[in-house]
Structures are given as structure tokens and as C-alpha cells.
mmCIF file of C-alpha atoms in Angstrom:
data_model
loop_
_atom_site.group_PDB
_atom_site.id
_atom_site.type_symbol
_atom_site.label_atom_id
_atom_site.label_comp_id
_atom_site.label_asym_id
_atom_site.label_seq_id
_atom_site.Cartn_x
_atom_site.Cartn_y
_atom_site.Cartn_z
ATOM 1 C CA UNK A 185 118.547 32.907 39.610
ATOM 2 C CA UNK A 186 119.618 36.350 38.895
ATOM 3 C CA UNK A 187 118.100 39.966 39.720
ATOM 4 C CA UNK A 188 116.433 40.311 36.994
ATOM 5 C CA UNK A 189 113.988 36.300 37.226
ATOM 6 C CA UNK A 190 112.762 36.037 40.453
ATOM 7 C CA UNK A 191 111.403 32.666 39.873
ATOM 8 C CA UNK A 192 108.270 34.133 38.257
ATOM 9 C CA UNK A 193 110.691 34.238 35.218
ATOM 10 C CA UNK A 194 109.897 31.063 34.176
ATOM 11 C CA UNK A 195 110.204 29.230 31.126
ATOM 12 C CA UNK A 196 107.149 27.083 31.791
ATOM 13 C CA UNK A 197 105.447 30.400 32.541
ATOM 14 C CA UNK A 198 106.218 31.937 28.814
ATOM 15 C CA UNK A 199 103.240 32.177 26.657
ATOM 16 C CA UNK A 200 103.983 29.512 24.024
ATOM 17 C CA UNK A 201 102.696 31.678 21.712
ATOM 18 C CA UNK A 202 103.620 35.705 22.085
ATOM 19 C CA UNK A 203 105.509 35.268 18.631
ATOM 20 C CA UNK A 204 101.838 35.882 16.854
ATOM 21 C CA UNK A 205 102.255 39.530 18.630
ATOM 22 C CA UNK A 206 105.385 40.265 17.426
ATOM 23 C CA UNK A 207 105.751 43.010 15.403
ATOM 24 C CA UNK A 208 107.770 43.220 12.656
ATOM 25 C CA UNK A 209 110.601 44.699 13.668
ATOM 26 C CA UNK A 210 111.665 43.428 17.352
ATOM 27 C CA UNK A 211 109.558 41.613 20.111
ATOM 28 C CA UNK A 212 105.784 42.000 21.115
ATOM 29 C CA UNK A 213 104.245 41.268 24.609
ATOM 30 C CA UNK A 214 101.166 39.842 24.989
ATOM 31 C CA UNK A 215 98.203 42.595 24.577
ATOM 32 C CA UNK A 216 96.991 44.665 26.367
ATOM 33 C CA UNK A 217 99.723 44.516 29.266
ATOM 34 C CA UNK A 218 101.496 47.517 30.808
ATOM 35 C CA UNK A 219 104.692 46.588 29.104
ATOM 36 C CA UNK A 220 103.230 46.399 25.266
ATOM 37 C CA UNK A 221 103.957 49.471 23.721
ATOM 38 C CA UNK A 222 108.081 48.759 24.285
ATOM 39 C CA UNK A 223 108.073 45.279 23.169
ATOM 40 C CA UNK A 224 108.942 44.298 26.863
ATOM 41 C CA UNK A 225 107.304 42.609 29.814
ATOM 42 C CA UNK A 226 107.177 44.581 33.696
ATOM 43 C CA UNK A 227 109.817 41.608 36.123
ATOM 44 C CA UNK A 228 107.733 39.934 38.718
ATOM 45 C CA UNK A 229 104.429 39.461 36.072
ATOM 46 C CA UNK A 230 104.218 36.290 34.907
ATOM 47 C CA UNK A 231 104.041 35.796 31.140
ATOM 48 C CA UNK A 232 100.848 34.669 29.908
ATOM 49 C CA UNK A 233 98.457 34.896 27.096
ATOM 50 C CA UNK A 234 95.871 37.853 27.075
ATOM 51 C CA UNK A 235 93.107 34.867 26.093
ATOM 52 C CA UNK A 236 92.525 32.091 28.682
ATOM 53 C CA UNK A 237 91.583 28.854 26.464
ATOM 54 C CA UNK A 238 88.028 27.580 26.460
ATOM 55 C CA UNK A 239 86.256 24.482 25.203
ATOM 56 C CA UNK A 240 84.984 25.284 21.590
ATOM 57 C CA UNK A 241 81.802 26.718 21.028
ATOM 58 C CA UNK A 242 82.231 27.433 24.529
ATOM 59 C CA UNK A 243 83.263 31.565 23.512
ATOM 60 C CA UNK A 244 81.698 34.021 21.942
ATOM 61 C CA UNK A 245 82.489 37.219 20.779
ATOM 62 C CA UNK A 246 80.340 40.507 21.291
ATOM 63 C CA UNK A 247 77.493 38.606 23.090
ATOM 64 C CA UNK A 248 77.648 38.216 26.465
ATOM 65 C CA UNK A 249 78.233 35.489 29.064
ATOM 66 C CA UNK A 250 74.995 32.913 28.867
ATOM 67 C CA UNK A 251 73.158 31.926 32.338
ATOM 68 C CA UNK A 252 72.193 28.934 32.842
ATOM 69 C CA UNK A 253 68.470 27.721 32.794
ATOM 70 C CA UNK A 254 66.440 25.191 35.222
ATOM 71 C CA UNK A 255 63.986 23.233 34.154
ATOM 72 C CA UNK A 256 61.047 25.447 33.791
ATOM 73 C CA UNK A 257 62.083 28.319 32.499
ATOM 74 C CA UNK A 258 63.631 27.320 29.325
ATOM 75 C CA UNK A 259 59.535 29.353 27.640
ATOM 76 C CA UNK A 260 58.550 31.609 29.773
ATOM 77 C CA UNK A 261 54.883 31.922 27.860
ATOM 78 C CA UNK A 262 54.563 28.133 28.209
ATOM 79 C CA UNK A 263 52.492 26.714 30.599
ATOM 80 C CA UNK A 264 50.922 23.037 31.723
ATOM 81 C CA UNK A 265 47.369 22.332 30.309
ATOM 82 C CA UNK A 266 46.531 21.171 33.773
ATOM 83 C CA UNK A 267 46.631 25.057 34.612
ATOM 84 C CA UNK A 268 45.110 25.677 31.426
ATOM 85 C CA UNK A 269 41.369 27.588 31.627
ATOM 86 C CA UNK A 270 38.326 24.408 31.572
ATOM 87 C CA UNK A 271 41.442 21.832 32.501
ATOM 88 C CA UNK A 272 43.526 19.337 30.039
ATOM 89 C CA UNK A 273 42.224 20.103 27.142
ATOM 90 C CA UNK A 274 44.507 17.356 25.199
ATOM 91 C CA UNK A 275 41.770 14.477 27.104
ATOM 92 C CA UNK A 276 40.155 12.741 23.750
ATOM 93 C CA UNK A 277 35.349 13.891 23.214
ATOM 94 C CA UNK A 278 33.269 10.823 25.575
ATOM 95 C CA UNK A 279 32.548 7.960 22.696
ATOM 96 C CA UNK A 280 29.337 8.935 20.947
ATOM 97 C CA UNK A 281 27.816 5.602 23.019
ATOM 98 C CA UNK A 282 25.149 7.789 25.088
ATOM 99 C CA UNK A 283 21.708 9.139 24.804
ATOM 100 C CA UNK A 284 21.997 10.134 21.170
ATOM 101 C CA UNK A 285 22.743 7.341 19.826
ATOM 102 C CA UNK A 286 19.789 5.417 22.184
ATOM 103 C CA UNK A 287 17.119 8.013 20.258
ATOM 104 C CA UNK A 288 18.785 7.116 17.250
ATOM 105 C CA UNK A 289 17.720 3.789 18.371
ATOM 106 C CA UNK A 290 14.500 3.926 19.544
ATOM 107 C CA UNK A 291 13.116 5.998 16.493
ATOM 108 C CA UNK A 292 14.146 3.507 14.417
ATOM 109 C CA UNK A 293 12.697 1.149 16.547
ATOM 110 C CA UNK A 294 9.447 3.191 16.084
ATOM 111 C CA UNK A 295 9.579 3.908 12.866
ATOM 112 C CA UNK A 296 9.484 0.011 12.251
ATOM 113 C CA UNK A 297 6.902 -0.259 14.204
ATOM 114 C CA UNK A 298 4.629 2.383 12.845
ATOM 115 C CA UNK A 299 5.527 -0.038 9.450
ATOM 116 C CA UNK A 300 4.283 -2.842 10.752
ATOM 117 C CA UNK A 301 1.464 -1.623 11.695
ATOM 118 C CA UNK A 302 0.019 0.695 8.257
ATOM 119 C CA UNK A 303 0.580 -2.967 6.726
ATOM 120 C CA UNK A 304 -1.374 -5.112 8.756
ATOM 121 C CA UNK A 305 -4.504 -2.273 8.806
ATOM 122 C CA UNK A 306 -3.892 -2.133 4.960
ATOM 123 C CA UNK A 307 -4.048 -6.510 4.418
ATOM 124 C CA UNK A 308 -7.334 -5.672 7.192
ATOM 125 C CA UNK A 309 -9.343 -3.598 4.830
ATOM 126 C CA UNK A 310 -8.870 -4.615 1.968
ATOM 127 C CA UNK A 311 -10.445 -8.472 3.494
ATOM 128 C CA UNK A 312 -13.233 -6.633 4.857
ATOM 129 C CA UNK A 313 -13.027 -4.970 1.583
ATOM 130 C CA UNK A 314 -13.486 -8.044 -0.175
ATOM 131 C CA UNK A 315 -15.604 -9.778 2.230
ATOM 132 C CA UNK A 316 -18.116 -6.819 1.325
ATOM 133 C CA UNK A 317 -18.004 -7.346 -2.566
ATOM 134 C CA UNK A 318 -18.354 -11.180 -2.248
ATOM 135 C CA UNK A 319 -21.605 -10.219 -0.148
ATOM 136 C CA UNK A 320 -22.413 -7.746 -2.693
ATOM 137 C CA UNK A 321 -21.734 -10.254 -5.327
ATOM 138 C CA UNK A 322 -23.985 -12.925 -4.054
ATOM 139 C CA UNK A 323 -26.562 -10.238 -3.329
ATOM 140 C CA UNK A 324 -26.941 -9.480 -6.548
ATOM 141 C CA UNK A 325 -27.218 -13.212 -8.236
ATOM 142 C CA UNK A 326 -30.889 -14.073 -9.659
ATOM 143 C CA UNK A 327 -33.140 -16.660 -8.423
ATOM 144 C CA UNK A 328 -32.970 -20.016 -10.820
ATOM 145 C CA UNK A 329 -36.371 -18.844 -13.466
ATOM 146 C CA UNK A 330 -39.800 -19.375 -13.036
ATOM 147 C CA UNK A 331 -38.847 -22.016 -16.248
ATOM 148 C CA UNK A 332 -36.404 -24.234 -14.368
ATOM 149 C CA UNK A 333 -38.814 -25.993 -13.970
ATOM 150 C CA UNK A 334 -42.688 -27.082 -14.504
ATOM 151 C CA UNK A 335 -43.536 -28.451 -10.676
ATOM 152 C CA UNK A 336 -45.316 -26.026 -8.236
ATOM 153 C CA UNK A 337 -43.511 -25.000 -4.990
ATOM 154 C CA UNK A 338 -40.169 -24.272 -6.327
ATOM 155 C CA UNK A 339 -37.875 -20.674 -6.470
ATOM 156 C CA UNK A 340 -39.371 -17.393 -7.136
ATOM 157 C CA UNK A 341 -37.658 -16.332 -10.762
ATOM 158 C CA UNK A 342 -35.407 -13.255 -10.756
ATOM 159 C CA UNK A 343 -33.803 -10.920 -12.807
ATOM 160 C CA UNK A 344 -33.417 -11.768 -15.937
ATOM 161 C CA UNK A 345 -30.221 -13.280 -17.051
ATOM 162 C CA UNK A 346 -28.081 -12.041 -20.280
ATOM 163 C CA UNK A 347 -29.100 -13.778 -22.980
ATOM 164 C CA UNK A 348 -32.587 -15.157 -21.779
ATOM 165 C CA UNK A 349 -35.704 -15.089 -23.342
ATOM 166 C CA UNK A 350 -38.482 -12.308 -22.257
ATOM 167 C CA UNK A 351 -40.097 -12.778 -18.964
ATOM 168 C CA UNK A 352 -42.794 -10.817 -17.304
ATOM 169 C CA UNK A 353 -45.268 -11.317 -14.678
ATOM 170 C CA UNK A 354 -48.629 -12.100 -15.499
ATOM 171 C CA UNK A 355 -50.007 -8.669 -13.181
ATOM 172 C CA UNK A 356 -47.554 -6.154 -15.492
ATOM 173 C CA UNK A 357 -49.571 -7.089 -18.285
ATOM 174 C CA UNK A 358 -52.391 -5.176 -20.415
ATOM 175 C CA UNK A 359 -55.593 -6.526 -18.567
ATOM 176 C CA UNK A 360 -59.044 -6.205 -20.243
ATOM 177 C CA UNK A 361 -62.169 -8.065 -19.779
ATOM 178 C CA UNK A 362 -62.333 -7.959 -16.436
ATOM 179 C CA UNK A 363 -59.687 -9.128 -15.484
ATOM 180 C CA UNK A 364 -58.108 -7.296 -12.003
ATOM 181 C CA UNK A 365 -54.575 -8.604 -10.296
ATOM 182 C CA UNK A 366 -54.947 -10.022 -6.816
ATOM 183 C CA UNK A 367 -53.167 -11.200 -3.681
ATOM 184 C CA UNK A 368 -55.737 -13.425 -2.188
ATOM 185 C CA UNK A 369 -54.010 -16.609 -3.082
ATOM 186 C CA UNK A 370 -50.382 -17.770 -1.950
ATOM 187 C CA UNK A 371 -48.111 -19.207 -4.219
ATOM 188 C CA UNK A 372 -47.041 -16.430 -6.810
ATOM 189 C CA UNK A 373 -43.812 -16.008 -7.831
ATOM 190 C CA UNK A 374 -44.310 -12.304 -9.465
ATOM 191 C CA UNK A 375 -42.138 -10.195 -7.757
ATOM 192 C CA UNK A 376 -45.083 -8.159 -5.944
ATOM 193 C CA UNK A 377 -46.591 -11.100 -5.106
ATOM 194 C CA UNK A 378 -49.969 -10.278 -6.968
ATOM 195 C CA UNK A 379 -51.041 -12.696 -9.258
ATOM 196 C CA UNK A 380 -53.709 -11.914 -12.347
ATOM 197 C CA UNK A 381 -57.887 -12.996 -11.540
ATOM 198 C CA UNK A 382 -61.818 -12.381 -13.373
ATOM 199 C CA UNK A 383 -60.033 -14.969 -15.399
ATOM 200 C CA UNK A 384 -63.038 -16.894 -15.646
ATOM 201 C CA UNK A 385 -65.671 -15.133 -17.932
ATOM 202 C CA UNK A 386 -66.014 -14.972 -21.571
ATOM 203 C CA UNK A 387 -64.727 -11.436 -22.950
ATOM 204 C CA UNK A 388 -61.442 -12.134 -20.084
ATOM 205 C CA UNK A 389 -58.574 -10.799 -21.424
ATOM 206 C CA UNK A 390 -54.075 -10.583 -20.901
ATOM 207 C CA UNK A 391 -52.194 -9.671 -23.711
ATOM 208 C CA UNK A 392 -48.447 -9.323 -23.589
ATOM 209 C CA UNK A 393 -46.116 -7.733 -26.009
ATOM 210 C CA UNK A 394 -42.734 -9.834 -26.633
ATOM 211 C CA UNK A 395 -39.846 -8.270 -28.231
ATOM 212 C CA UNK A 396 -38.178 -11.395 -30.210
ATOM 213 C CA UNK A 397 -34.733 -11.205 -30.631
ATOM 214 C CA UNK A 398 -34.926 -13.740 -34.542
ATOM 215 C CA UNK A 399 -37.733 -15.164 -36.150
ATOM 216 C CA UNK A 400 -39.260 -18.465 -35.552
ATOM 217 C CA UNK A 401 -40.684 -21.065 -33.391
ATOM 218 C CA UNK A 402 -40.636 -20.582 -29.433
ATOM 219 C CA UNK A 403 -42.272 -22.077 -26.358
ATOM 220 C CA UNK A 404 -45.295 -20.161 -24.699
ATOM 221 C CA UNK A 405 -45.167 -21.154 -21.324
ATOM 222 C CA UNK A 406 -47.280 -20.221 -18.539
ATOM 223 C CA UNK A 407 -47.354 -20.355 -14.885
ATOM 224 C CA UNK A 408 -51.540 -20.461 -13.303
ATOM 225 C CA UNK A 409 -53.276 -21.415 -10.458
ATOM 226 C CA UNK A 410 -56.134 -24.136 -10.201
ATOM 227 C CA UNK A 411 -58.558 -25.416 -7.955
ATOM 228 C CA UNK A 412 -57.894 -29.032 -7.778
ATOM 229 C CA UNK A 413 -59.390 -29.170 -11.756
ATOM 230 C CA UNK A 414 -58.370 -28.597 -15.226
ATOM 231 C CA UNK A 415 -59.232 -25.847 -17.194
ATOM 232 C CA UNK A 416 -58.252 -23.851 -20.805
ATOM 233 C CA UNK A 417 -58.153 -20.520 -22.520
ATOM 234 C CA UNK A 418 -57.979 -18.929 -26.176
ATOM 235 C CA UNK A 419 -54.447 -18.333 -27.405
ATOM 236 C CA UNK A 420 -53.634 -15.987 -30.395
ATOM 237 C CA UNK A 421 -50.172 -14.549 -31.558
ATOM 238 C CA UNK A 422 -50.686 -11.017 -33.578
ATOM 239 C CA UNK A 423 -53.941 -11.504 -34.132
ATOM 240 C CA UNK A 424 -53.868 -15.027 -35.739
ATOM 241 C CA UNK A 425 -55.296 -17.851 -32.966
ATOM 242 C CA UNK A 426 -53.353 -20.666 -32.296
ATOM 243 C CA UNK A 427 -54.732 -24.074 -33.852
ATOM 244 C CA UNK A 428 -55.235 -25.617 -30.781
ATOM 245 C CA UNK A 429 -56.400 -24.467 -26.833
ATOM 246 C CA UNK A 430 -54.061 -23.637 -24.306
ATOM 247 C CA UNK A 431 -53.889 -26.101 -21.881
ATOM 248 C CA UNK A 432 -54.772 -25.671 -18.456
ATOM 249 C CA UNK A 433 -55.058 -29.255 -16.444
ATOM 250 C CA UNK A 434 -54.603 -30.651 -13.244
ATOM 251 C CA UNK A 435 -51.006 -31.672 -14.383
ATOM 252 C CA UNK A 436 -49.810 -32.321 -11.120
ATOM 253 C CA UNK A 437 -53.899 -34.095 -9.259
ATOM 254 C CA UNK A 438 -54.114 -31.585 -6.612
ATOM 255 C CA UNK A 439 -56.977 -30.624 -4.566
ATOM 256 C CA UNK A 440 -60.421 -29.966 -5.846
ATOM 257 C CA UNK A 441 -60.784 -26.448 -3.763
ATOM 258 C CA UNK A 442 -57.110 -25.762 -3.422
ATOM 259 C CA UNK A 443 -56.434 -22.958 -4.927
ATOM 260 C CA UNK A 444 -52.855 -22.318 -2.745
ATOM 261 C CA UNK A 445 -52.025 -25.765 -4.209
ATOM 262 C CA UNK A 446 -52.910 -25.273 -7.624
ATOM 263 C CA UNK A 447 -49.783 -23.520 -9.029
ATOM 264 C CA UNK A 448 -48.271 -25.811 -11.837
ATOM 265 C CA UNK A 449 -46.999 -24.159 -14.694
ATOM 266 C CA UNK A 450 -48.158 -25.295 -19.084
ATOM 267 C CA UNK A 451 -46.665 -24.078 -22.247
ATOM 268 C CA UNK A 452 -47.740 -24.197 -26.340
ATOM 269 C CA UNK A 453 -45.848 -23.018 -29.247
ATOM 270 C CA UNK A 454 -46.494 -20.219 -30.681
ATOM 271 C CA UNK A 455 -44.540 -18.878 -34.449
ATOM 272 C CA UNK A 456 -43.490 -15.170 -33.864
ATOM 273 C CA UNK A 457 -41.798 -12.655 -35.322
ATOM 274 C CA UNK A 458 -38.497 -10.881 -35.299
ATOM 275 C CA UNK A 459 -39.102 -8.245 -33.328
ATOM 276 C CA UNK A 460 -42.040 -6.539 -31.722
ATOM 277 C CA UNK A 461 -45.110 -9.259 -31.405
ATOM 278 C CA UNK A 462 -48.396 -9.780 -29.675
ATOM 279 C CA UNK A 463 -49.876 -12.426 -27.433
ATOM 280 C CA UNK A 464 -53.467 -12.320 -26.072
ATOM 281 C CA UNK A 465 -54.361 -14.964 -23.652
ATOM 282 C CA UNK A 466 -57.680 -14.852 -23.840
ATOM 283 C CA UNK A 467 -61.593 -16.330 -22.748
ATOM 284 C CA UNK A 468 -63.543 -17.541 -25.579
ATOM 285 C CA UNK A 469 -66.843 -18.959 -26.102
ATOM 286 C CA UNK A 470 -66.651 -22.904 -24.843
ATOM 287 C CA UNK A 471 -63.263 -22.441 -22.868
ATOM 288 C CA UNK A 472 -63.525 -23.677 -19.209
ATOM 289 C CA UNK A 473 -61.520 -19.913 -17.928
ATOM 290 C CA UNK A 474 -62.014 -20.784 -13.618
ATOM 291 C CA UNK A 475 -57.435 -20.301 -13.553
ATOM 292 C CA UNK A 476 -55.178 -17.553 -11.905
ATOM 293 C CA UNK A 477 -52.662 -16.434 -14.457
ATOM 294 C CA UNK A 478 -49.438 -15.646 -11.920
ATOM 295 C CA UNK A 479 -46.233 -15.301 -15.263
ATOM 296 C CA UNK A 480 -45.498 -15.212 -19.009
ATOM 297 C CA UNK A 481 -42.368 -16.055 -20.731
ATOM 298 C CA UNK A 482 -40.680 -17.889 -23.505
ATOM 299 C CA UNK A 483 -38.476 -20.693 -24.705
ATOM 300 C CA UNK A 484 -36.547 -21.180 -27.988
ATOM 301 C CA UNK A 485 -38.517 -23.622 -30.395
ATOM 302 C CA UNK A 486 -38.034 -27.269 -29.908
ATOM 303 C CA UNK A 487 -36.407 -26.075 -25.455
ATOM 304 C CA UNK A 488 -37.956 -27.576 -22.008
ATOM 305 C CA UNK A 489 -38.203 -26.501 -18.742
#
């Protein structure tokens, strides 16, 4: 070992990359060393590289070295959701099965019940209305006409049906010769319960003005009452007397003097013109007229009640 080599200048301490720092004209030392300008190195100083060996990517030029970071310091602005006001905001909202859906179900149930109630009320009203209509129809129906039966004691006639021939209470006819209305004897079929009395005298007369739908032969029906003995009267149509008198006989053989049981019906043929006609029933000479007159009506020729 020489005086210039004190043991520090060994080959293993030489910078293996020293040639990179040499100048074109001679040897160059490591940049930043004391002998860099002279191209020599000072004795006793190990010959080392200016830059230490680092792992690739560890050294950064022109930037201060990074300080090691610890958990929780990576983002100074980050905060856990638990530390924010209002607690954890990442929790999901409760399922919509609380009071609100129950109210909706209750509303639907109430609506369904209301609809059923309205339908039931409508059905009830319809049933009541139909019942009243049926009762009204029954009340408006007319009873059997007096001409339905010639026997006494039948039901009182009702209103005229469409297409029926005229029918009239005797008390509504024109009265002459001392005739008058009365209600002493029960059993009249007239609407008012009255009949024509005072017919048992010569000159007594009732006149019926009637419209015939067409000209032709008809039957004139008369309901009358007698005291259990035969009677008769004169019949004239349009001032023309009938060849035969109107018979008011005791067909039912009622007891003599019993006016109430003596109501019965007779008929006589008449010929009428189309339109207005007058029919006179009177007590003339030779007639037995002890009778009460109740009702008169027409039937077409050949028809019999």
C-alpha cells in the first residue's frame, strides 16, 4: 500500500460509472466533489457516485419528498356518514306499508260499501214504485158492466171501456111528466146510488140522447125495479114508437111489495141512425108503469148479455 492509497482507494470503492462524468480531454470526477474542477480527487475520500441508487420510480426531480400517509388522512375533506348531521344517510327509506296504504285500503272499502248501498236503495225504490203502479192500475180498472148479467144483485157497472157502446144512469137522463130522482130503495147500480121514481103516472117520461157509431139494429137494455108485479112502458126512437111496448115483467119472481129485491133487466130491439138519436121511455095510456128506472145501455143487434 502506497502513501497515496490509505486503504480507502480500493477498486470496489471506485465509481463504476465515473467514465460518464469525464470531460473530453481527461478524467473527470464526480459532480459536486472537491476535485471536480481539476479532474482529480482528493486522497482519503472514497470515490462514490453523486447519486445514490434508488428503486425505479422512487426519486422525483423538482418535487419535495412525499410524507407517508396513514389511514384517515388520505382525504382531509372526507367524513364518515355516521358523523354527518342526521345520522347515516345511506339507509334506505322504510317500505310504504305504513298507515298511508291502510288509509287507501279503508277508502276503497268505504267506496265499495257506498256503491252497494246506493244499488240496494235504487232497487228498493224501483220495487216500491212498481208496487204503487200496479196498485194504481188495479184501482183504475173498471168493474163488470151492468150488461154482463141480466140477473139482479150483480156488481155495479164501472166506467166505459174503449169501444163499448154508450151506457147511462137513468137519473142523468132528461126527466119529464113528474118523474124525479130518489134513493129510498137500495140496490141501484148508478154511480150516485139514485134512480128515477114517479114513473107510475101517464105522461111520465125519460129521454136519452145517444150517439150510435153506425146505423143498424141494436138492443136497448133497461135496468128497473118493481114491487113483485109486472109492468110495461111505451118506447119510441127518434119520435117513432116501437110496435111493441117495453116489457118490465117480474122475470125473477120477486116477492110482491119487495122493491129492494125487485131489481132486474129487460131489453127491446131498436133501429138507430149513425150519430145522434133520441130514445124515449114513457108511461102512456094503457101502460102499467109502477116501476123505478135505474140504467140504460146499448148492444149491437143480436148481442145478448
